Coordinates of C-alpha atoms and ligand atoms in Angstrom, one line a residue:
X29 CA 0.1 -0.4 -0.1
X30 CA 1.2 4.1 -1.0
X31 CA 1.1 6.1 1.6
X32 CA 0.8 9.7 0.5
X33 CA 1.2 12.9 2.8
X34 CA 1.5 15.7 -0.1
X35 CA -0.6 16.5 -2.6
X36 CA 1.8 17.1 -5.4
X37 CA 3.8 13.5 -4.6
X38 CA -0.7 11.4 -3.6
X39 CA -2.0 13.2 -7.5
X40 CA 1.6 11.9 -9.5
X41 CA 0.2 9.1 -8.1
X42 CA -3.7 9.2 -9.9
X43 CA -2.6 10.8 -12.9
X44 CA -0.4 7.7 -13.3
X45 CA -2.9 5.5 -12.4
X46 CA -6.1 7.1 -15.2
X47 CA -2.6 7.6 -17.5
X48 CA -3.2 2.9 -17.6
X49 CA -6.6 3.6 -17.7
X50 CA -7.3 2.4 -14.1
X51 CA -10.4 4.1 -12.7
X52 CA -9.2 5.3 -9.4
X53 CA -13.1 5.6 -6.5
X54 CA -11.1 7.8 -3.2
X55 CA -12.9 7.4 0.3
X56 CA -12.5 10.0 2.1
X57 CA -12.8 9.7 6.2
X58 CA -11.8 11.1 9.9
X59 CA -10.4 7.5 10.8
X60 CA -10.8 5.2 13.5
X61 CA -12.2 3.4 10.7
X62 CA -14.8 0.9 11.9
X63 CA -16.8 -1.8 9.0
X64 CA -19.6 1.7 7.9
X65 CA -16.1 2.7 6.2
X66 CA -15.8 -0.7 5.6
X67 CA -18.2 -0.5 3.8
X68 CA -17.1 2.5 1.7
X69 CA -13.9 1.0 0.4
X70 CA -16.0 -2.5 0.1
X71 CA -18.2 -0.8 -2.7
X72 CA -14.9 1.7 -3.9
X73 CA -12.8 -1.6 -4.5
X74 CA -16.3 -3.3 -6.3
X75 CA -16.6 -0.1 -9.3
X76 CA -12.9 0.5 -9.4
X77 CA -9.5 -0.3 -10.2
X78 CA -7.9 1.0 -7.4
X79 CA -9.0 2.5 -3.9
X80 CA -7.3 5.4 -1.7
X81 CA -8.4 6.3 1.3
X82 CA -7.8 10.0 2.4
X83 CA -7.6 9.8 6.7
X84 CA -7.5 13.5 8.1
X85 CA -8.9 14.9 11.3
X86 CA -10.4 17.8 9.5
X87 CA -10.6 21.4 12.1
X88 CA -12.1 23.1 10.1
X89 CA -15.7 21.6 10.5
X90 CA -15.4 21.3 13.7
X91 CA -17.3 23.7 15.4
X92 CA -16.6 22.1 19.2
X93 CA -13.3 22.4 20.1
X94 CA -14.2 20.0 22.8
X95 CA -15.4 17.7 20.0
X96 CA -11.9 18.5 17.8
X97 CA -9.7 17.5 20.3
X98 CA -11.6 14.3 21.7
X99 CA -11.9 13.5 17.9
X100 CA -10.5 9.4 17.9
X101 CA -7.5 9.1 16.2
X102 CA -5.9 5.8 15.4
X103 CA -3.9 5.9 12.8
X104 CA -1.4 3.1 13.4
X105 CA -4.9 0.1 13.8
X106 CA -6.4 2.9 10.5
X107 CA -3.2 1.1 7.9
X108 CA -3.8 -1.7 9.1
X109 CA -6.8 -2.2 8.4
X110 CA -6.8 -0.3 5.2
X111 CA -3.5 -3.0 4.3
X112 CA -5.5 -5.8 4.9
X113 CA -8.2 -5.2 3.3
X114 CA -6.2 -3.6 0.0
X115 CA -6.3 -0.1 0.1
X116 CA -3.9 1.3 -3.1
X117 CA -3.6 4.4 -1.6
X118 CA -3.4 6.2 1.8
X119 CA -3.7 10.1 1.3
X120 CA -2.3 11.8 5.3
X121 CA -1.5 14.8 4.9
X122 CA -0.9 16.4 7.8
X123 CA -3.4 20.5 9.4
X124 CA -0.8 22.3 8.5
X125 CA 0.1 20.8 4.2
X126 CA -3.7 21.4 3.9
X127 CA -4.1 24.7 5.9
X128 CA -1.3 26.3 5.8
X129 CA 0.0 29.5 7.5
X130 CA -2.3 32.0 4.5
X131 CA -4.6 29.7 3.7
X132 CA -8.0 31.8 3.6
X133 CA -10.3 30.2 1.0
X134 CA -13.5 28.7 2.2
X135 CA -16.4 27.3 0.8
X136 CA -19.9 28.8 1.5
X137 CA -22.2 26.0 0.4
X138 CA -25.2 27.6 0.5
X139 CA -29.4 25.9 1.5
X140 CA -28.7 22.8 1.0
X141 CA -26.7 23.2 4.4
X142 CA -28.5 25.7 6.3
X143 CA -31.1 23.9 8.2
X144 CA -30.2 20.3 10.0
X145 CA -27.5 20.1 10.6
X146 CA -26.6 23.2 9.4
X147 CA -28.7 25.3 12.5
X148 CA -26.7 24.3 15.6
X149 CA -22.5 23.4 14.1
X150 CA -22.5 27.0 12.7
X151 CA -19.7 26.6 9.6
X152 CA -20.1 22.9 9.7
X153 CA -20.6 22.4 5.7
X154 CA -18.4 25.4 5.3
X155 CA -15.9 23.4 6.3
X156 CA -16.6 19.9 5.5
X157 CA -17.0 20.9 1.3
X158 CA -14.5 23.0 0.9
X159 CA -11.9 20.0 2.4
X160 CA -13.3 17.5 0.5
X161 CA -13.1 20.0 -2.8
X162 CA -8.4 19.9 -1.6
X163 CA -9.3 16.4 -1.3
X164 CA -10.9 15.5 -4.3
X165 CA -8.1 17.8 -5.7
X166 CA -5.3 16.0 -4.5
X167 CA -6.5 12.2 -5.5
X168 CA -8.1 13.9 -8.9
X169 CA -11.0 9.8 -8.8
X170 CA -13.4 9.0 -10.2
X171 CA -15.7 8.0 -8.1
X172 CA -15.7 9.9 -4.4
X173 CA -17.8 7.1 -1.5
X174 CA -20.1 8.9 1.5
X175 CA -21.9 7.4 3.6
X176 CA -26.8 8.6 4.1
X177 CA -25.9 8.6 7.9
X178 CA -24.4 12.6 7.6
X179 CA -27.2 13.2 4.6
X180 CA -26.9 16.2 5.1
X181 CA -23.0 16.4 4.6
X182 CA -24.1 13.8 0.7
X183 CA -26.4 16.7 -0.1
X184 CA -24.0 19.8 0.2
X185 CA -21.4 18.0 -1.3
X186 CA -23.4 16.7 -4.6
X187 CA -24.1 20.3 -4.4
X188 CA -21.1 21.3 -4.6
X189 CA -19.6 18.6 -7.3
X190 CA -22.4 20.5 -9.2
X191 CA -21.8 23.7 -8.7
X192 CA -18.3 23.6 -9.5
X193 CA -18.3 21.1 -12.6
X194 CA -16.7 18.6 -10.8
X195 CA -15.7 15.7 -12.7
X196 CA -15.9 12.7 -10.0
X197 CA -19.1 10.7 -9.3
X198 CA -20.0 11.6 -5.6
X199 CA -21.6 7.2 -5.4
X200 CA -23.9 7.2 -2.2
X201 CA -23.8 4.3 0.2
X202 CA -26.6 3.0 2.9
X203 CA -26.0 3.1 7.0
X204 CA -24.5 0.2 7.9
X205 CA -25.6 -0.5 11.2
X206 CA -25.1 -2.7 14.7
X207 CA -27.8 -5.6 15.2
X208 CA -29.1 -3.1 17.7
X209 CA -29.9 -0.8 15.1
X210 CA -27.3 1.7 16.0
X211 CA -25.8 3.1 12.9
X212 CA -21.9 2.7 13.0
X213 CA -19.7 6.4 13.5
X214 CA -16.9 6.7 15.1
X215 CA -18.1 8.9 18.2
X216 CA -20.5 5.1 18.8
X217 CA -15.8 4.2 21.0
X218 CA -17.2 7.0 23.6
X219 CA -19.7 6.2 24.9
X220 CA -19.9 5.2 27.7
X221 CA -21.5 0.8 28.0
X222 CA -24.5 2.2 29.2
X223 CA -25.5 5.1 26.4
X224 CA -24.7 2.5 24.4
X225 CA -26.7 0.2 25.6
X226 CA -30.5 2.4 25.3
X227 CA -28.1 4.3 22.1
X228 CA -30.1 2.0 19.8
X229 CA -32.8 3.8 20.5
X230 CA -31.8 6.4 18.0
X231 CA -33.2 4.0 15.4
X232 CA -35.8 1.8 17.1
X233 CA -37.5 5.9 16.3
X234 CA -36.6 6.2 14.1
X235 CA -37.9 2.7 12.7
X236 CA -41.7 3.3 14.6
X237 CA -41.5 6.9 12.5
X238 CA -41.6 4.2 9.8
X239 CA -43.8 1.9 10.4
X240 CA -46.6 4.2 10.9
X241 CA -45.8 5.6 7.4
X242 CA -46.3 2.2 5.9
X243 CA -49.6 2.2 7.8
X244 CA -51.1 5.5 6.3
X245 CA -49.9 8.1 8.5
X246 CA -48.9 11.5 6.4
X247 CA -48.8 14.2 9.1
X248 CA -44.2 15.0 9.3
X249 CA -45.8 16.6 12.9
X250 CA -47.7 13.4 13.4
X251 CA -43.9 11.3 13.1
X252 CA -41.7 13.6 14.3
X253 CA -44.1 13.3 17.6
X254 CA -44.4 9.5 16.9
X255 CA -40.3 9.4 17.4
X256 CA -40.3 11.7 20.0
X257 CA -41.7 10.1 22.1
X258 CA -39.9 7.4 22.1
X259 CA -36.8 9.2 22.4
X260 CA -38.7 10.8 25.7
X261 CA -38.7 7.7 27.2
X262 CA -34.5 7.2 27.3
X263 CA -33.9 8.9 29.7
X264 CA -29.9 9.4 29.2
X265 CA -30.7 11.1 25.2
X266 CA -31.1 14.6 25.2
X267 CA -33.2 15.8 21.5
X268 CA -31.0 18.0 19.6
X269 CA -33.7 17.7 16.1
X270 CA -36.4 15.7 14.7
X271 CA -37.0 17.0 11.2
X272 CA -38.8 15.2 7.6
X273 CA -37.6 17.0 4.9
X274 CA -37.1 16.2 1.4
X275 CA -34.7 14.1 -0.3
X276 CA -33.6 15.4 -3.3
X277 CA -34.3 19.7 -2.1
X278 CA -33.4 19.1 1.6
X279 CA -37.2 21.1 2.7
X280 CA -39.1 20.9 5.5
X281 CA -42.5 18.8 3.6
X282 CA -45.1 19.0 5.9
X283 CA -47.0 16.4 4.2
X284 CA -45.6 13.1 2.9
X285 CA -48.0 11.9 0.8
X286 CA -46.3 12.3 -2.6
X287 CA -42.2 13.2 -2.1
X288 CA -40.1 11.4 -0.7
X289 CA -38.9 11.6 2.5
X290 CA -36.0 11.1 4.8
X291 CA -36.8 11.8 8.7
X292 CA -32.9 12.5 10.8
X293 CA -32.4 13.1 14.4
X294 CA -30.0 14.5 15.7
X295 CA -29.6 13.2 20.0
X296 CA -26.8 13.3 22.3
X297 CA -26.2 10.6 25.3
X298 CA -23.8 12.4 27.1
X299 CA -21.6 14.8 25.7
X300 CA -21.6 12.8 22.3
X301 CA -24.0 13.5 20.0
X302 CA -25.2 11.4 17.4
X303 CA -26.7 11.8 13.9
X304 CA -29.1 9.6 12.5
X305 CA -32.2 9.2 9.5
X306 CA -34.4 7.2 7.5
X307 CA -36.0 7.1 4.5
X308 CA -39.7 7.1 3.2
X309 CA -39.6 6.1 -0.1
X310 CA -43.3 7.1 -0.8
Ligands
PAF26 O1 -17.8 12.1 6.6 C1 -16.5 12.1 6.6 O2 -15.9 11.2 7.8 C2 -15.7 13.7 7.2 O3 -17.7 14.7 7.4 C3 -15.0 13.7 5.1 C4 -16.4 13.9 4.7 C5 -14.2 12.7 5.8 C6 -14.7 14.9 5.9 O4 -13.4 15.9 6.5

């Protein structure tokens, strides 16, 4: 496995692969790799001749410095995982490489970034869009893979790729869950044993809403209150938002009779914030 930490070297390798007619898949990560990342890599390996994984904990997307400091960093274990599963190249730039002194140009996403995460994590998607743009420029992939757990992130990146005429296909990959429904996330490792036991309530709340929808309930207010009641019954859970919106425009929906809708939630357990979502397909 190749390991690059400079954009110039990374790009040169990618150009060589493309010149040899190998297609390139790219999986951007912030490390602490889990089965969700492995699934992204697996899908990329099925689709592409070469797969690049980046590991970079992007300070720019953390609106809370404690969250940034406490974010799990397991670089040696991550490198080992990437080797074992046959990643072709790892890109691990330092903070100073990505944001050298004098760095001042940021991407500001628009309406897609405004609701939900945009309300509670000011500046987050600007940081995500800026770093993903830089990572795409360094890796030059044909396809880039993102998990649907971060549904709004995926929408923001798809929009950026269109708006900036980037020559990459954005490929969504379904959320990987624990047997009890908890979506895999690097932040799960910070849950206490007790918080971990009850964190499956997140998916239970989402599923209850979907079940009600499949049984004919179409009012977003009703569906959201089903989910909130379930979260309300879990003393460890503190709900930040429960929203139902159009899966393409991310506009809030009052009624989900004719449109593809998604319910997204953010729930705190102590000082750990977890997000998840579920699709209602019309
Ligand atoms: O989803 C993530 O892990 C990050 O937001 C990403 C896309 C790697 C950008 O830092």
